Tab-separated table of C-alpha atoms in Angstrom:
chain	number	residue	atom	x	y	z
R	1	MET	CA	0.000	0.000	0.000
R	2	SER	CA	1.351	3.429	-0.947
R	3	ASP	CA	2.002	6.085	1.692
R	4	ASP	CA	-0.892	8.163	0.326
R	5	LEU	CA	-3.293	5.232	0.607
R	6	THR	CA	-2.007	4.414	4.083
R	7	ASP	CA	-2.694	7.999	5.179
R	8	PHE	CA	-6.112	7.860	3.517
R	9	THR	CA	-6.973	4.653	5.371
R	10	ALA	CA	-5.904	6.208	8.670
R	11	GLU	CA	-8.175	9.201	8.027
R	12	ILE	CA	-11.139	6.945	7.195
R	13	ALA	CA	-10.444	4.860	10.305
R	14	ASP	CA	-10.434	8.008	12.468
R	15	GLN	CA	-13.764	9.167	10.984
R	16	ILE	CA	-15.335	5.759	11.459
R	17	GLU	CA	-14.085	5.323	15.018
R	18	SER	CA	-15.347	8.808	15.882
R	19	PHE	CA	-18.767	7.900	14.464
R	20	VAL	CA	-18.997	4.660	16.447
R	21	VAL	CA	-17.998	6.409	19.684
R	22	ALA	CA	-20.470	9.252	19.104
R	23	VAL	CA	-23.409	6.948	18.314
R	24	THR	CA	-22.624	4.877	21.398
R	25	GLU	CA	-22.678	8.033	23.516
R	26	VAL	CA	-25.995	9.161	22.001
R	27	ALA	CA	-27.490	5.740	22.756
R	28	ARG	CA	-26.685	6.184	26.455
R	29	GLY	CA	-29.623	8.610	26.511
R	30	GLU	CA	-27.972	11.207	28.724
R	31	GLU	CA	-29.097	14.032	26.391
R	32	PRO	CA	-32.348	12.785	24.806
R	33	GLY	CA	-33.322	16.234	23.566
R	34	ALA	CA	-30.202	16.396	21.409
R	35	ALA	CA	-30.319	12.811	20.107
R	36	VAL	CA	-31.856	13.532	16.711
R	37	SER	CA	-29.621	16.525	16.009
R	38	MET	CA	-26.488	14.651	17.068
R	39	LEU	CA	-27.342	11.619	14.944
R	40	LEU	CA	-28.072	13.874	11.971
R	41	LEU	CA	-24.619	15.443	12.351
R	42	GLU	CA	-22.802	12.141	12.828
R	43	VAL	CA	-24.489	10.358	9.915
R	44	SER	CA	-23.821	13.371	7.677
R	45	GLN	CA	-20.128	13.215	8.524
R	46	LEU	CA	-20.058	9.458	7.978
R	47	MET	CA	-21.520	9.911	4.509
R	48	LEU	CA	-18.572	12.171	3.674
R	49	ALA	CA	-16.247	9.271	4.511
R	50	GLY	CA	-18.441	7.002	2.402
R	51	GLY	CA	-18.285	9.394	-0.528
R	52	ARG	CA	-14.498	9.362	-0.335
R	53	LEU	CA	-14.514	5.550	-0.330
R	54	GLY	CA	-16.793	5.459	-3.345
R	55	ALA	CA	-14.678	7.963	-5.270
R	56	ILE	CA	-11.371	6.075	-5.129
R	57	ALA	CA	-10.421	3.157	-7.386
R	58	ASP	CA	-11.408	-0.350	-6.324
R	59	VAL	CA	-9.289	-1.570	-3.427
R	60	VAL	CA	-7.791	-5.019	-3.971
R	61	PRO	CA	-7.229	-6.976	-0.739
R	62	ASP	CA	-3.912	-8.632	0.005
R	63	GLU	CA	-5.449	-12.068	0.443
R	64	ARG	CA	-7.833	-13.930	-1.846
R	65	PHE	CA	-9.981	-14.834	1.124
R	66	GLU	CA	-10.842	-12.436	3.936
R	67	PRO	CA	-8.841	-13.167	7.103
R	68	ASP	CA	-10.880	-14.015	10.187
R	69	SER	CA	-11.395	-10.846	12.195
R	70	GLY	CA	-13.152	-12.618	15.042
R	71	PRO	CA	-16.854	-12.481	15.954
R	72	ASP	CA	-18.823	-9.419	14.983
R	73	PRO	CA	-19.523	-7.044	17.869
R	74	ASP	CA	-22.708	-7.461	19.869
R	75	VAL	CA	-24.781	-4.373	19.079
R	76	ASP	CA	-28.057	-5.545	20.625
R	77	ALA	CA	-27.700	-3.147	23.567
R	78	LEU	CA	-27.040	-0.264	21.177
R	79	ARG	CA	-30.023	-1.244	19.049
R	80	THR	CA	-32.338	-1.487	22.061
R	81	SER	CA	-31.173	1.799	23.574
R	82	LEU	CA	-31.677	3.675	20.312
R	83	SER	CA	-35.092	2.071	19.866
R	84	VAL	CA	-36.216	3.345	23.272
R	85	LEU	CA	-34.623	6.761	22.778
R	86	LEU	CA	-36.119	7.295	19.309
R	87	GLU	CA	-39.430	5.496	19.902
R	88	PRO	CA	-41.707	8.257	18.480
R	89	ILE	CA	-39.780	8.414	15.201
R	90	ASP	CA	-37.964	5.068	15.042
R	91	VAL	CA	-40.094	3.639	12.228
R	92	TYR	CA	-39.759	5.387	8.871
R	93	TYR	CA	-40.631	4.563	5.281
R	94	GLU	CA	-38.149	4.341	2.444
R	95	VAL	CA	-38.213	3.348	-1.213
R	96	PHE	CA	-35.858	0.383	-1.355
R	97	ASP	CA	-34.831	0.855	-4.992
R	98	PRO	CA	-35.610	4.247	-6.600
R	99	TYR	CA	-35.046	2.782	-10.078
R	100	VAL	CA	-37.875	0.255	-9.827
R	101	PRO	CA	-41.024	1.629	-11.552
R	102	ARG	CA	-43.643	2.727	-9.008
R	103	PRO	CA	-41.821	1.201	-6.030
R	104	LYS	CA	-43.691	0.665	-2.774
R	105	PRO	CA	-42.226	2.206	0.400
R	106	VAL	CA	-40.944	-0.258	2.965
R	107	ALA	CA	-40.904	0.256	6.731
R	108	PHE	CA	-37.503	0.416	8.433
R	109	ARG	CA	-36.272	1.314	11.909
R	110	ILE	CA	-33.576	3.898	12.542
R	111	SER	CA	-32.362	1.858	15.531
R	112	ASP	CA	-31.954	-1.302	13.430
R	113	ASP	CA	-30.245	0.571	10.620
R	114	MET	CA	-27.828	2.385	12.900
R	115	ALA	CA	-26.874	-0.882	14.597
R	116	ASP	CA	-26.300	-2.533	11.210
R	117	VAL	CA	-24.095	0.351	10.060
R	118	VAL	CA	-22.053	0.199	13.268
R	119	THR	CA	-21.607	-3.566	12.787
R	120	ASP	CA	-20.252	-3.074	9.261
R	121	LEU	CA	-17.911	-0.310	10.349
R	122	MET	CA	-16.559	-2.178	13.369
R	123	HIS	CA	-15.847	-5.239	11.224
R	124	GLY	CA	-13.428	-3.078	9.233
R	125	LEU	CA	-12.023	-1.551	12.416
R	126	ALA	CA	-11.107	-5.048	13.624
R	127	HIS	CA	-8.981	-5.516	10.499
R	128	HIS	CA	-7.428	-2.080	10.922
R	129	ARG	CA	-6.538	-2.624	14.564
R	130	ALA	CA	-4.935	-5.945	13.626
R	131	GLY	CA	-2.671	-4.138	11.164
R	132	ARG	CA	-4.501	-5.324	8.041
R	133	THR	CA	-4.912	-1.855	6.573
R	134	THR	CA	-5.595	-2.932	2.988
R	135	GLU	CA	-8.179	-5.440	4.190
R	136	ALA	CA	-9.847	-2.745	6.325
R	137	LEU	CA	-10.010	-0.285	3.447
R	138	TRP	CA	-11.309	-2.972	1.087
R	139	TRP	CA	-14.030	-3.930	3.564
R	140	TRP	CA	-15.151	-0.370	4.213
R	141	GLN	CA	-15.325	0.368	0.492
R	142	PHE	CA	-17.114	-2.890	-0.364
R	143	SER	CA	-19.617	-2.643	2.495
R	144	TYR	CA	-20.250	1.043	1.721
R	145	LEU	CA	-21.246	0.143	-1.836
R	146	ALA	CA	-23.104	-3.035	-0.857
R	147	ASN	CA	-24.830	-2.103	2.384
R	148	TRP	CA	-24.050	0.665	4.831
R	149	GLY	CA	-23.916	3.468	2.265
R	150	ALA	CA	-27.538	2.990	1.236
R	151	THR	CA	-28.616	2.306	4.809
R	152	ALA	CA	-26.951	5.410	6.222
R	153	SER	CA	-28.327	7.505	3.346
R	154	ALA	CA	-31.866	6.387	4.188
R	155	VAL	CA	-31.360	7.152	7.875
R	156	LEU	CA	-29.973	10.566	6.969
R	157	ARG	CA	-33.091	11.390	4.940
R	158	ALA	CA	-35.317	10.242	7.803
R	159	LEU	CA	-33.455	12.302	10.402
R	160	GLN	CA	-33.375	15.361	8.151
R	161	SER	CA	-37.120	15.031	7.641
R	162	VAL	CA	-37.727	14.891	11.393
R	163	VAL	CA	-35.619	18.008	11.988
R	164	ALA	CA	-37.309	19.839	9.105
R	165	HIS	CA	-40.806	19.060	10.393
R	166	ALA	CA	-39.855	19.987	13.951
R	167	ARG	CA	-38.207	23.279	12.993
R	168	LEU	CA	-40.672	24.336	10.311
R	169	ASP	CA	-43.698	22.896	12.110
R	170	THR	CA	-45.098	21.583	8.815
R	171	ALA	CA	-46.535	18.532	10.488
R	172	ALA	CA	-48.698	20.725	12.726
R	173	ASP	CA	-49.571	23.344	10.114
R	174	ASP	CA	-50.394	21.333	7.036
R	175	GLY	CA	-50.566	17.697	8.073
R	176	ILE	CA	-48.122	15.158	6.735
R	177	GLU	CA	-50.980	13.270	5.065
R	178	VAL	CA	-51.130	15.750	2.179
R	179	ALA	CA	-47.490	15.165	1.296
R	180	VAL	CA	-47.383	11.381	1.503
R	181	ASP	CA	-50.899	10.019	0.997
R	182	ASP	CA	-50.381	9.232	-2.669
R	183	ALA	CA	-47.084	7.502	-1.982
R	184	ILE	CA	-47.864	5.314	1.027
R	185	GLY	CA	-51.631	5.362	1.532
R	186	ASP	CA	-53.869	6.760	4.243
R	187	GLU	CA	-53.108	4.200	6.949
R	188	LEU	CA	-49.328	4.580	6.809
R	189	ALA	CA	-49.638	8.340	6.393
R	190	ASP	CA	-51.716	8.593	9.575
R	191	GLU	CA	-49.146	6.550	11.480
R	192	LEU	CA	-46.266	8.639	10.169
R	193	ALA	CA	-48.109	11.861	11.030
R	194	GLU	CA	-48.460	10.715	14.634
R	195	GLN	CA	-44.747	9.919	14.791
R	196	LEU	CA	-43.799	13.298	13.404
R	197	ASP	CA	-46.125	15.125	15.809
R	198	ASP	CA	-44.358	13.365	18.699
R	199	ALA	CA	-40.973	14.119	17.131
R	200	VAL	CA	-41.519	17.868	17.509
R	201	VAL	CA	-40.798	17.371	21.195
R	202	LEU	CA	-37.508	15.615	20.381
R	203	GLY	CA	-36.491	18.258	17.867
R	204	GLY	CA	-36.697	21.175	20.267
R	205	PRO	CA	-38.463	24.507	19.822
R	206	THR	CA	-39.580	25.712	16.436
R	207	ASN	CA	-38.743	29.117	14.987
R	208	GLY	CA	-41.862	30.422	16.639
R	209	GLY	CA	-40.425	29.686	20.111
């Protein structure tokens, strides 16, 4: 691995480790009022690292087969804590593949998605900490393209939507049903509207005070 690529890998590792630490701290629930804003910031910064991974040439691992990095981390406690912390807005709806004609939205959970992203990232960190820098970079790039990039992007859209509704108060003023009825139907729209109404409390005061 060239010196430039070694430095690049170290920078990605620092960004990823910072993300994992920050999400773990948010999940502790010590500042519930700031949880959504903090997650929005952290996922946004992670997507910058992902964009850098997607922009470089394909990384070729040193070994034909991936070395054993040990068992994947247990993220059940993280998943559960985030689920409790984000309960009013945990479930969101996302189009799985935007290139499928007239796709149907699918329900996801922010807590599940965040735990899955952390699992992917920590798998690469295990390689990096073991000195397998090329393997770590390969894994982060591959898993970004195959899994955590799309997952984190969906979570980012969900979190941004929550903050936008809370700050602009559109859920209270206009009703979310008008915006999403045609896409997801009345029943899901009603459920989402209730979640967004509750999320105003999590998002803090609106511009009106």
